PDB file of C-alpha atoms in Angstrom:
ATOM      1  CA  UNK Y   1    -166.104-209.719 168.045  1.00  0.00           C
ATOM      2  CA  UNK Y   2    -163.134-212.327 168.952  1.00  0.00           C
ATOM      3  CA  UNK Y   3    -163.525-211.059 172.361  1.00  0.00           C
ATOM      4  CA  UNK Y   4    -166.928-211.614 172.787  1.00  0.00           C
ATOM      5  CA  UNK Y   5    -167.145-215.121 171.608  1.00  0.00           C
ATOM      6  CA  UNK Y   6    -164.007-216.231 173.147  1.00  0.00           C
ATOM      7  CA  UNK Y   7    -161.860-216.586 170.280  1.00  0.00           C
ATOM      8  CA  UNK Y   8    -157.945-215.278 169.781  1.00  0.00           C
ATOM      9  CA  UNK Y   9    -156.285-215.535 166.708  1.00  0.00           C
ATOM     10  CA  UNK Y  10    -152.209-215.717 166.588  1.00  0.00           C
ATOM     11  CA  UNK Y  11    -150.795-214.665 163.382  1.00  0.00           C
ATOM     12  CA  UNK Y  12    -148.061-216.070 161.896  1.00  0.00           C
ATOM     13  CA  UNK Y  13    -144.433-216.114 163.499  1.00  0.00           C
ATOM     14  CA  UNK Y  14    -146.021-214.831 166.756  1.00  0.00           C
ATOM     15  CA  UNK Y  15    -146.571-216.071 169.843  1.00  0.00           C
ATOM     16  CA  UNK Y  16    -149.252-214.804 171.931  1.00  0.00           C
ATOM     17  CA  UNK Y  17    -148.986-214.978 176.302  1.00  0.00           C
ATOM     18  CA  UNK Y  18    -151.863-216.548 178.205  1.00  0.00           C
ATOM     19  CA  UNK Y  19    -152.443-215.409 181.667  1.00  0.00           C
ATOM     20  CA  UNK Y  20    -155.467-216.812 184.070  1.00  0.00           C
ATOM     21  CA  UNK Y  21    -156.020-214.089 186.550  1.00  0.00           C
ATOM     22  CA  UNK Y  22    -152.713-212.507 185.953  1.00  0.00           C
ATOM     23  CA  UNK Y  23    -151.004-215.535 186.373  1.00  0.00           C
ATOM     24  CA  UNK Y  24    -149.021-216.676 183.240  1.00  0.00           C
ATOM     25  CA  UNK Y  25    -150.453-220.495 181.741  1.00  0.00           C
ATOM     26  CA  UNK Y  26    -149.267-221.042 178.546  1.00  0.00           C
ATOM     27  CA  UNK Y  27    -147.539-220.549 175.353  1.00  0.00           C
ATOM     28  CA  UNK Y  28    -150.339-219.759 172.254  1.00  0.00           C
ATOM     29  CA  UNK Y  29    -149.070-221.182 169.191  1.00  0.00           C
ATOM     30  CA  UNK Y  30    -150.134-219.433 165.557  1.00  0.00           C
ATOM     31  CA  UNK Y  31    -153.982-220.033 164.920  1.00  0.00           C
ATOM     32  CA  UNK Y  32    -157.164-219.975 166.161  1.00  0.00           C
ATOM     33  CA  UNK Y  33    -157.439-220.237 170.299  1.00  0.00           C
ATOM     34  CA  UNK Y  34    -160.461-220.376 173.052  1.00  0.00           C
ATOM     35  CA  UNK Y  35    -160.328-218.508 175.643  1.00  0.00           C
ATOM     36  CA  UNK Y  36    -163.191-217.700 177.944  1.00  0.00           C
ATOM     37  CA  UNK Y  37    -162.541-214.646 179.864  1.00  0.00           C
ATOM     38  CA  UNK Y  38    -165.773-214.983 182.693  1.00  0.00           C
ATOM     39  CA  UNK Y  39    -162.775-218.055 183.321  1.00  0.00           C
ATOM     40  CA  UNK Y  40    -160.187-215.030 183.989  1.00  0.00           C
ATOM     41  CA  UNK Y  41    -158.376-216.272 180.805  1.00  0.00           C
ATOM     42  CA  UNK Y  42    -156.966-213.076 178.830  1.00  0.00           C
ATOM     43  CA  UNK Y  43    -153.806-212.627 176.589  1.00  0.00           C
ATOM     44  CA  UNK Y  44    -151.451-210.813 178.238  1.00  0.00           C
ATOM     45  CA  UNK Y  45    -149.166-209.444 175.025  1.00  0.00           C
ATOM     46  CA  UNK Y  46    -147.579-211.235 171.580  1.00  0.00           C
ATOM     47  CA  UNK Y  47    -144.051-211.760 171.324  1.00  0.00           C
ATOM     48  CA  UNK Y  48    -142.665-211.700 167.643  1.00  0.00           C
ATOM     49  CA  UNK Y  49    -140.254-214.875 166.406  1.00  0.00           C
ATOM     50  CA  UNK Y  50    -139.393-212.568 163.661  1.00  0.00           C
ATOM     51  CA  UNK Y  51    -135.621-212.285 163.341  1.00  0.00           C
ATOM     52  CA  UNK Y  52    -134.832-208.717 164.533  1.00  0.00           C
ATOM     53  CA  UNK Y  53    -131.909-206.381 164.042  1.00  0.00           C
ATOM     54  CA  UNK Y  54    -130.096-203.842 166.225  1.00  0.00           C
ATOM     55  CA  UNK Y  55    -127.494-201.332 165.270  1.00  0.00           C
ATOM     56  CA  UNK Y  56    -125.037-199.815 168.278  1.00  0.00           C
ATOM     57  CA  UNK Y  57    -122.646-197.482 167.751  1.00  0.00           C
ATOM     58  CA  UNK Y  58    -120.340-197.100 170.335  1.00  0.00           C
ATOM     59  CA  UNK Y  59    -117.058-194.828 170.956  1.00  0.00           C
ATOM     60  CA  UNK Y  60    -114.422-195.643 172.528  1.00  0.00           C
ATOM     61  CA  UNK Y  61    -110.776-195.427 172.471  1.00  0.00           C
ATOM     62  CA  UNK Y  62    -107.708-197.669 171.097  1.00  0.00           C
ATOM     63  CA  UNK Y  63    -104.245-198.458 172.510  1.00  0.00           C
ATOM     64  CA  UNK Y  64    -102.682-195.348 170.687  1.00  0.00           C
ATOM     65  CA  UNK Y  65    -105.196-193.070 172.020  1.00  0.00           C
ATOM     66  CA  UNK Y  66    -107.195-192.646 169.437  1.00  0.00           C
ATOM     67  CA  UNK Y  67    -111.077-192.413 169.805  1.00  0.00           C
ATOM     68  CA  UNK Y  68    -113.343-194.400 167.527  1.00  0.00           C
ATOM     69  CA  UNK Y  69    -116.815-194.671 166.500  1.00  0.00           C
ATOM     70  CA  UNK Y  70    -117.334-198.634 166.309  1.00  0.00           C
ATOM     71  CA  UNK Y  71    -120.676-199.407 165.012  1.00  0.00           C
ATOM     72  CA  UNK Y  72    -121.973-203.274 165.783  1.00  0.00           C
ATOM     73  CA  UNK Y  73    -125.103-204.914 164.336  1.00  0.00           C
ATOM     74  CA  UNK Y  74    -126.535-207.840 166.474  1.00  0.00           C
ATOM     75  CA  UNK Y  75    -129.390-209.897 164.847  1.00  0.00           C
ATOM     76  CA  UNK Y  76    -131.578-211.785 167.759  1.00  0.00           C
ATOM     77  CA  UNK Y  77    -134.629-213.550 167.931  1.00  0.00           C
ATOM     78  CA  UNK Y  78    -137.081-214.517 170.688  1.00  0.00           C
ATOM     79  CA  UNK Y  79    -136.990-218.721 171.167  1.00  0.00           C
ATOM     80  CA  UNK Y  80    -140.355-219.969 171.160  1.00  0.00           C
ATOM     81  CA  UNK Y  81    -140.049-222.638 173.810  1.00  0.00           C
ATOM     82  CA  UNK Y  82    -138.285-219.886 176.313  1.00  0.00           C
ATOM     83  CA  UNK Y  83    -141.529-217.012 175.068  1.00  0.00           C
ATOM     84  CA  UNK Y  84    -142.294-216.527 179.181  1.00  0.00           C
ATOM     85  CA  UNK Y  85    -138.843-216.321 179.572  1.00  0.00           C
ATOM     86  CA  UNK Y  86    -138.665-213.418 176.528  1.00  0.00           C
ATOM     87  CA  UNK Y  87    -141.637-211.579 177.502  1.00  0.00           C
ATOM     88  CA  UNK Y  88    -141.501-211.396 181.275  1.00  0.00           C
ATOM     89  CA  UNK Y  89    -138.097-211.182 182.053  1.00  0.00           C
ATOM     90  CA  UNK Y  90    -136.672-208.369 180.304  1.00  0.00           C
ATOM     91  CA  UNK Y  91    -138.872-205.265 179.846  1.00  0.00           C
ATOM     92  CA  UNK Y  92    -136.588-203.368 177.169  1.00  0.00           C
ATOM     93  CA  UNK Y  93    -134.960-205.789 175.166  1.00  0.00           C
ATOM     94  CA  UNK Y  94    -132.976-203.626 172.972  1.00  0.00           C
ATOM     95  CA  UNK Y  95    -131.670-201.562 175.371  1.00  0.00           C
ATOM     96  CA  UNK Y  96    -130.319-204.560 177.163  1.00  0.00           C
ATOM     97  CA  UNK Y  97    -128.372-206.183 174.096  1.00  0.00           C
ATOM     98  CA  UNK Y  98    -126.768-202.619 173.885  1.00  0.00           C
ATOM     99  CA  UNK Y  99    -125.448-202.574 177.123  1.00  0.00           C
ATOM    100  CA  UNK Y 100    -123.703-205.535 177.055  1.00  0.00           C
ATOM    101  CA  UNK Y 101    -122.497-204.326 173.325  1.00  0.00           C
ATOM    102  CA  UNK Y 102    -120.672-201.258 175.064  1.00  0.00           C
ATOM    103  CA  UNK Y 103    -119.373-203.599 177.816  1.00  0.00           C
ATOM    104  CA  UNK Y 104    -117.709-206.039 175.595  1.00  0.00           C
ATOM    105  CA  UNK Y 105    -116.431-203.246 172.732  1.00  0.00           C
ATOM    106  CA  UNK Y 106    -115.117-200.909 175.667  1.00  0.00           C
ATOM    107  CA  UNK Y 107    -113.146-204.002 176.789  1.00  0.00           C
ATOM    108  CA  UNK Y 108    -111.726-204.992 173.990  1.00  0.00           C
ATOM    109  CA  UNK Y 109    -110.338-202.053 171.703  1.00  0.00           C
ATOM    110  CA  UNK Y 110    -108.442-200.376 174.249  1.00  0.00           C
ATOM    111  CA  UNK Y 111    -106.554-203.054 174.360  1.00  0.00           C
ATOM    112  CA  UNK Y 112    -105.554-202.815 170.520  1.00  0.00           C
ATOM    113  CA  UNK Y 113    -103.708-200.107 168.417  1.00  0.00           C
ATOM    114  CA  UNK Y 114    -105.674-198.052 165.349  1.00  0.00           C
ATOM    115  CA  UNK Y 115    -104.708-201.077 162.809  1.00  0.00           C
ATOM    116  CA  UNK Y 116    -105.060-203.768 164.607  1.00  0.00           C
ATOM    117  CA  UNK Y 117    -108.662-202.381 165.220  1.00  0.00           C
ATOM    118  CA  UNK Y 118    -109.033-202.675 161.478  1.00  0.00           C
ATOM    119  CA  UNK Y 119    -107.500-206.068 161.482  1.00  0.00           C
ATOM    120  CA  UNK Y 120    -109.185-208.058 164.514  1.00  0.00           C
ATOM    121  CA  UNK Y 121    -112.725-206.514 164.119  1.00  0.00           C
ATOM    122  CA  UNK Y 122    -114.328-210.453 163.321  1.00  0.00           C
ATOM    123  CA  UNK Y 123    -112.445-211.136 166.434  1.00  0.00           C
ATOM    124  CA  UNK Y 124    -114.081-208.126 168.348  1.00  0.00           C
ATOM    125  CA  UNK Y 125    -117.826-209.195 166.772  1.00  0.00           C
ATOM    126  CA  UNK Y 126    -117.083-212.727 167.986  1.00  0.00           C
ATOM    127  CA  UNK Y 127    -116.242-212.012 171.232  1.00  0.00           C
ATOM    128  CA  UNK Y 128    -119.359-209.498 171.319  1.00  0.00           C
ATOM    129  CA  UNK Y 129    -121.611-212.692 170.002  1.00  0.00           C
ATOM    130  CA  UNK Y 130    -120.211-215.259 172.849  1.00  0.00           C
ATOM    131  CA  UNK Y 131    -120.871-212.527 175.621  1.00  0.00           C
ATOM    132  CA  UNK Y 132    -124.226-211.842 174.237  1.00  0.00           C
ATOM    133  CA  UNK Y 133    -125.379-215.469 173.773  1.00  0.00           C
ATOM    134  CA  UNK Y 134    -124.184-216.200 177.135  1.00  0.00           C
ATOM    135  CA  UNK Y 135    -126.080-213.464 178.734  1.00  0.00           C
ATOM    136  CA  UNK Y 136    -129.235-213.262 176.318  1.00  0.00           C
ATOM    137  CA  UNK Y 137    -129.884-217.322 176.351  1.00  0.00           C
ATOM    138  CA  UNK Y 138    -130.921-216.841 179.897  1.00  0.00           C
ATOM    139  CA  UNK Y 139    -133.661-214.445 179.092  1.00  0.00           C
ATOM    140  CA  UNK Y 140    -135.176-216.623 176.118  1.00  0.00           C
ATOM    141  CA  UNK Y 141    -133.156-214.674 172.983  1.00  0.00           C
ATOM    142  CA  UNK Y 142    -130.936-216.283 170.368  1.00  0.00           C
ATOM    143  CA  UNK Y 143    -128.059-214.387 169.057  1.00  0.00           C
ATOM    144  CA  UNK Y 144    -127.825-215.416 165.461  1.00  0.00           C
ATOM    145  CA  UNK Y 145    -124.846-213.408 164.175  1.00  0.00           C
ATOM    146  CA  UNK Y 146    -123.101-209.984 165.433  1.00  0.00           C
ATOM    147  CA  UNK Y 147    -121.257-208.442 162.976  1.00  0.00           C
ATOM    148  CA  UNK Y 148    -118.604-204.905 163.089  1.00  0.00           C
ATOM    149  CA  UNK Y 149    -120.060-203.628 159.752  1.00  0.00           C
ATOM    150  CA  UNK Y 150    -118.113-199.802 160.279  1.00  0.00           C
ATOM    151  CA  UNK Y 151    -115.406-198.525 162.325  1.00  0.00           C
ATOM    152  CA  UNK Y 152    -114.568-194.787 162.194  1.00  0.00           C
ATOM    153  CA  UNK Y 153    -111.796-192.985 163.457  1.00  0.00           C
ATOM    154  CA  UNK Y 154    -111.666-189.374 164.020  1.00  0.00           C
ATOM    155  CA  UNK Y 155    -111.432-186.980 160.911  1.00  0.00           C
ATOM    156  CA  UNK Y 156    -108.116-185.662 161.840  1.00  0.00           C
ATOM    157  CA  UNK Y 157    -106.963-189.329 161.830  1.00  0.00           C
ATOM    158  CA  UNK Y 158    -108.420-190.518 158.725  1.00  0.00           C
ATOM    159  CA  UNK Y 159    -106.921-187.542 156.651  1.00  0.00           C
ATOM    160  CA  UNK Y 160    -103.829-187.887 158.636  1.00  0.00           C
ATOM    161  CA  UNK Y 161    -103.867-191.903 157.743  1.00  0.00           C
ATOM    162  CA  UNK Y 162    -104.405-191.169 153.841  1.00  0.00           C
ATOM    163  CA  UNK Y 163    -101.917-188.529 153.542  1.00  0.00           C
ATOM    164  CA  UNK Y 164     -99.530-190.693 154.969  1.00  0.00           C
ATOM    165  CA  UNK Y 165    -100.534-193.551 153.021  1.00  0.00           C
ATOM    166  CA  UNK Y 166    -100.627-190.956 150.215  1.00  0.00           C
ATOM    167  CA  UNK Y 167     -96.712-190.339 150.614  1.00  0.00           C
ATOM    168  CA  UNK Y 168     -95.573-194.294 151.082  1.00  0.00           C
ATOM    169  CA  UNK Y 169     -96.912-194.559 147.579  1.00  0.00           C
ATOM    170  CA  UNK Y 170     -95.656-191.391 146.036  1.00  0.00           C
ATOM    171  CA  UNK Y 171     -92.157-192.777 147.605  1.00  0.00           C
ATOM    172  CA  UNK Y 172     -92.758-195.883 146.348  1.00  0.00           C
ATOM    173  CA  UNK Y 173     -93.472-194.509 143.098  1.00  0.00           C
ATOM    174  CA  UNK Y 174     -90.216-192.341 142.956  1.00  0.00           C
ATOM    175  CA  UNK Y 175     -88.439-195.433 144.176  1.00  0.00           C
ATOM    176  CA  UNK Y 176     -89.302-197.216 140.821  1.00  0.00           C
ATOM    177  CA  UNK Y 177     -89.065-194.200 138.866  1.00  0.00           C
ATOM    178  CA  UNK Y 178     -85.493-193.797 139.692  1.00  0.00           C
ATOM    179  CA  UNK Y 179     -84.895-197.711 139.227  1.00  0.00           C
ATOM    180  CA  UNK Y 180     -86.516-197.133 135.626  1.00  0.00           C
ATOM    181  CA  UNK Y 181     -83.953-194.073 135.080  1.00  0.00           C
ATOM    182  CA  UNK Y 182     -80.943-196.233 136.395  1.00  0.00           C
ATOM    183  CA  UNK Y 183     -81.295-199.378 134.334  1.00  0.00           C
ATOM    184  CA  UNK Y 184     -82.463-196.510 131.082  1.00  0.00           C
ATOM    185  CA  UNK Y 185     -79.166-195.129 132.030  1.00  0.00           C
ATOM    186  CA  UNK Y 186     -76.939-198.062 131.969  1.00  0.00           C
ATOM    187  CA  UNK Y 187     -78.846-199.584 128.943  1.00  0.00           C
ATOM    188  CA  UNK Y 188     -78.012-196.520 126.759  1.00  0.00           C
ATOM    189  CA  UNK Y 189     -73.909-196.627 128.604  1.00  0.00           C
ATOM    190  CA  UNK Y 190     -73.716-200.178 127.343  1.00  0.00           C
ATOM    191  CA  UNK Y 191     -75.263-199.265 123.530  1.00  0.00           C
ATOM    192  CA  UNK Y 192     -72.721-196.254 123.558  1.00  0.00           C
ATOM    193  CA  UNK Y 193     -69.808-198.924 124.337  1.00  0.00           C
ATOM    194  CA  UNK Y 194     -70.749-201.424 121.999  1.00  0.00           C
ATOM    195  CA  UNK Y 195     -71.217-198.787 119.111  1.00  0.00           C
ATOM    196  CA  UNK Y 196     -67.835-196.877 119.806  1.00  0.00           C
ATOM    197  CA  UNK Y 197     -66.453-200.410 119.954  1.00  0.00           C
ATOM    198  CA  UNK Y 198     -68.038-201.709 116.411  1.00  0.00           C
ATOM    199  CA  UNK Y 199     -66.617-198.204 115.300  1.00  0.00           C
ATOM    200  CA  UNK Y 200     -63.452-198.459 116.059  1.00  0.00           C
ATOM    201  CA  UNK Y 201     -63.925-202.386 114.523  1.00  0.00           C
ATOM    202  CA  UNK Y 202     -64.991-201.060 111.800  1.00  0.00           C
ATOM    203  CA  UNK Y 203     -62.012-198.113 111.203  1.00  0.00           C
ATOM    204  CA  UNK Y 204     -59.517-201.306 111.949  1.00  0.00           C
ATOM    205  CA  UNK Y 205     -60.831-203.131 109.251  1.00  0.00           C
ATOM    206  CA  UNK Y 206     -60.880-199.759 107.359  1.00  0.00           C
ATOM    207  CA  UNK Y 207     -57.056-198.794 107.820  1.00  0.00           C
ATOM    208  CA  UNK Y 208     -56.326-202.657 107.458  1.00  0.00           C
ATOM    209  CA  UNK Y 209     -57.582-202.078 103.742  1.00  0.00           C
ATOM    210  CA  UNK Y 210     -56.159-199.644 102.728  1.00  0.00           C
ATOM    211  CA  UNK Y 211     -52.248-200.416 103.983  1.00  0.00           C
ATOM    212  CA  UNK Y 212     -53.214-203.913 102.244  1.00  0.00           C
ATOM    213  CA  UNK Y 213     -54.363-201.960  99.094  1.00  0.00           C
ATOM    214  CA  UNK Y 214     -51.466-199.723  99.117  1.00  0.00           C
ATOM    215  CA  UNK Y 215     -48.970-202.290  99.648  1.00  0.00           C
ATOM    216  CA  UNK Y 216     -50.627-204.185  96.608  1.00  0.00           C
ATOM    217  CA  UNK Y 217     -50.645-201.093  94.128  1.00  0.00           C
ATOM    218  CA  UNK Y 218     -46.310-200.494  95.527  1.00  0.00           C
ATOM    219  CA  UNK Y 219     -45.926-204.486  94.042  1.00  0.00           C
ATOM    220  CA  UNK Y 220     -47.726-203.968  91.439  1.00  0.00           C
ATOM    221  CA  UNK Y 221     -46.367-200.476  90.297  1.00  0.00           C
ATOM    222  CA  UNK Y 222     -42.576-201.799  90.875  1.00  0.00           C
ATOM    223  CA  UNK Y 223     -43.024-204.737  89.098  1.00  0.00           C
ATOM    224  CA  UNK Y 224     -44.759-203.665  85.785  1.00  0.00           C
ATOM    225  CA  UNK Y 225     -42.725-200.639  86.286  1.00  0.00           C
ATOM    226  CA  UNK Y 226     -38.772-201.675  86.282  1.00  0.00           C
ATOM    227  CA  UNK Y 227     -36.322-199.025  87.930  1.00  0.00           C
ATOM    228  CA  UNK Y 228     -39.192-197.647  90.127  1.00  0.00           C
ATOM    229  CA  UNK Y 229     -38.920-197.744  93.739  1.00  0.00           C
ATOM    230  CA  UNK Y 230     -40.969-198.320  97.168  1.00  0.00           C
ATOM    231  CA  UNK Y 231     -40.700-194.647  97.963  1.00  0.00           C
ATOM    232  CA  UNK Y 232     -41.576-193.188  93.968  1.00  0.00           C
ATOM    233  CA  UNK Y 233     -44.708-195.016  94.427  1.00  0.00           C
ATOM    234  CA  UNK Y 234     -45.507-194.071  97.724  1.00  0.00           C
ATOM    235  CA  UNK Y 235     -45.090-190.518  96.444  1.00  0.00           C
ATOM    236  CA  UNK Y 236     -47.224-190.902  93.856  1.00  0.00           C
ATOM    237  CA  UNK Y 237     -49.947-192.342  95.823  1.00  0.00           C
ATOM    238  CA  UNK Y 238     -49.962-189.955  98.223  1.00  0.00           C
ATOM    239  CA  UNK Y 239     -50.235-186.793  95.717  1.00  0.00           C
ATOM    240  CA  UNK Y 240     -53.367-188.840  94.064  1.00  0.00           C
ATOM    241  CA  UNK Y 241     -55.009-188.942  96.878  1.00  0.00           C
ATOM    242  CA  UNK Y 242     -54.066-184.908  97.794  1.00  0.00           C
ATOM    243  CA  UNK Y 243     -55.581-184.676  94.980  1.00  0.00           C
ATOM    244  CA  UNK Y 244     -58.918-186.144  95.478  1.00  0.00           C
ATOM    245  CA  UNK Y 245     -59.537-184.815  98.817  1.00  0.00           C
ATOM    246  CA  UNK Y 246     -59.044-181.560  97.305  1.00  0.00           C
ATOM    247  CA  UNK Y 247     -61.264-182.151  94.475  1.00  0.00           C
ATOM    248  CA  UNK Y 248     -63.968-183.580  97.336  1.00  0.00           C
ATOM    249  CA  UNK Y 249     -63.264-180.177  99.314  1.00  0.00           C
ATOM    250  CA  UNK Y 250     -64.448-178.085  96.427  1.00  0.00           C
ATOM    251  CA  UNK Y 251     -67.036-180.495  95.438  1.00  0.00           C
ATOM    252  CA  UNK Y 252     -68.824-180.266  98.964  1.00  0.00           C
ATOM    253  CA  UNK Y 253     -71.367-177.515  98.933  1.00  0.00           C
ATOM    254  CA  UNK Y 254     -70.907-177.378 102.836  1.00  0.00           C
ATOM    255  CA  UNK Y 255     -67.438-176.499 102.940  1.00  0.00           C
ATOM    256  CA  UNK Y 256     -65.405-173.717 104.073  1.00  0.00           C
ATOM    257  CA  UNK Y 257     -62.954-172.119 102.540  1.00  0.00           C
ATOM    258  CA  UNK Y 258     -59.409-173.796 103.035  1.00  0.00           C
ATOM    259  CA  UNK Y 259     -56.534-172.323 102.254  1.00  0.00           C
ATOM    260  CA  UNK Y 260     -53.225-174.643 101.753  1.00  0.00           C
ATOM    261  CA  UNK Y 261     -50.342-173.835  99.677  1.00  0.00           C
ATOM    262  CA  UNK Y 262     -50.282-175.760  96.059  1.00  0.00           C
ATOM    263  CA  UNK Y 263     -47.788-175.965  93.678  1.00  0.00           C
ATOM    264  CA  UNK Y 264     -45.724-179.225  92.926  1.00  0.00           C
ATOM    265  CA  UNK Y 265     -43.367-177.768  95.234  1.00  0.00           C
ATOM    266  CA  UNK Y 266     -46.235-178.093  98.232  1.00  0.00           C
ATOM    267  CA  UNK Y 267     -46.686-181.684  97.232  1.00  0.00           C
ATOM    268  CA  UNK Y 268     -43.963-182.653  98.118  1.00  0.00           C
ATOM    269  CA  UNK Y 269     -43.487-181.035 101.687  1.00  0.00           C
ATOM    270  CA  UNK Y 270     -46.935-182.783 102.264  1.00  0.00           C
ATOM    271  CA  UNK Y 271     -45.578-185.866 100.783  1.00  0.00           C
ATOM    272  CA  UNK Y 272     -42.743-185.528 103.130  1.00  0.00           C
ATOM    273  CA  UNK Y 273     -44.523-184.386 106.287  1.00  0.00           C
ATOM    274  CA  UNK Y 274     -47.071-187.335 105.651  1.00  0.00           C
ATOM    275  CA  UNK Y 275     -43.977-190.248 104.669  1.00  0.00           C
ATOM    276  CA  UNK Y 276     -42.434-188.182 108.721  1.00  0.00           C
ATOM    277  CA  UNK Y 277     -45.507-188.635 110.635  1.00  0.00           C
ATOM    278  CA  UNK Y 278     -45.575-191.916 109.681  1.00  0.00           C
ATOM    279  CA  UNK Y 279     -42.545-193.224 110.279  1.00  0.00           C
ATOM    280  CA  UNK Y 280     -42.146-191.366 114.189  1.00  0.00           C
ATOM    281  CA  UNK Y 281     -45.719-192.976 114.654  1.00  0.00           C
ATOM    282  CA  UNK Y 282     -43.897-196.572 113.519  1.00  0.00           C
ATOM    283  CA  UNK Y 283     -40.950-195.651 115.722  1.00  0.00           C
ATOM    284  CA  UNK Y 284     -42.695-194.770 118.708  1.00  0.00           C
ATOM    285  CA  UNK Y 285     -44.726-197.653 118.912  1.00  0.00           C
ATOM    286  CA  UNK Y 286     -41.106-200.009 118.850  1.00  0.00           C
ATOM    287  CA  UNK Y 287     -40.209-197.921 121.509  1.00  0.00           C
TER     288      UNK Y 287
END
């Protein structure tokens, strides 16, 4: 019915060609247009302002010989003041951005190893953007953004690259692990050494004690005793306390059986063999 009373619409972000016998004229913007074809006047095709999207995956190959899958999305759009340009110029759009995608890509990661690939890809997609703009401005196409949105190596490689990323941590991990060990290690060396030395503090003060008590109890004994000597007290004390460690011997219900001569006799050899040991122990230390 448009047709036959003249009338084109143009929708919306959409440009529509006008030709006059074949020959392009003009530009139709969005609406409502007159065209009377007994005039020759015709529209030769729309042309979409829409912003469009195109995804390329290309493979190529990296410094280190390794062959990758890198997978570029380029969003375009036609320009409507270049829309002849757009529409008359380049017959497959799409096919043309992806050529110059492969151009650019194939020229640039060969020149970089596996991770810098990884590392350099907004450098790649910007170099891919100013070649495309360059080219594609000509034609009547804006390049709004290219981005590298995947790059993917070779199975082999990726299991190859997380096993070996795999083992840096497991090293790393036995690393600290044996740091933890080491420092547990000399932690429980230094609480040994400061307990044996407290102990042997503590058996001083013990020993210290008990000379100073038995040195008291000799005063003592020889003064409130008169005739009494040093050693008669020192014999004394020592059978007392032969006697209590005998009586905490058969008191202890973990003991074994001991068996020691007894008899006053065999108090005093151990009161002699005791008053001995002491006295080479005093003598050697003079020496």
């Amino acid at each position: 019915m448009g047709n036959l009373l003249c009338c084109v619409q143009v929708d919306q972000s959409t440009v529509a060609i006008k030709e006059t016998f074949g020959k392009f004229e003009d530009v139709l913007e969005p609406g409502c247009h007159f065209l009377p074809w007994c005039f020759g006047q015709q529209v030769a095709g729309h042309l979409s302002l829409r912003l469009q999207q195109l995804d390329v995956r290309c493979e190529t190959k990296t410094k280190d010989n390794v062959f990758v899958n890198v997978v570029a999305s380029i969003q375009y759009r036609a320009l409507a003041n270049k829309a002849n340009d757009a529409y008359y110029k380049l017959s497959n759009t799409r096919s043309q951005i992806q050529a110059y995608v492969f151009d650019v890509i194939r020229a640039s990661v060969p020149k970089l190893l596996l991770d810098d690939v990884f590392e350099q890809k907004n450098e790649i997609a910007k170099a891919v953007e100013e070649e495309l703009e360059k080219a594609m401005s000509a034609y009547g196409f804006e390049i709004v953004q290219t981005l590298i949105v995947d790059i993917e190596p070779d199975e082999h490689v990726k299991r190859a690259m997380n096993e070996i990323n795999a083992a840096a941590r497991m090293r790393l991990a036995a690393n600290e692990k044996a740091e933890a060990e080491k420092i547990l290690q000399i932690k429980r060396a230094e609480g040994e050494a400061e307990a044996k030395y407290l102990s042997g503090l503590g058996i001083a003060r013990q020993r210290q004690a008990i000379v100073d008590g038995l040195r008291d109890s000799v005063l003592g004994f020889s003064v409130n005793v008169p005739g009494t000597t040093a050693k008669d007290v020192m014999d004394m004390v020592l059978v007392t306390q032969y006697f209590d460690t005998m009586k905490e011997i058969g008191a202890s219900s973990k003991s074994s059986a001991v068996f020691i001569p007894h008899g006053p006799g065999a108090v005093r050899d151990v009161a002699a063999q005791i008053r001995d040991g002491l006295l080479q122990g005093s003598f050697a230390e003079q020496s």
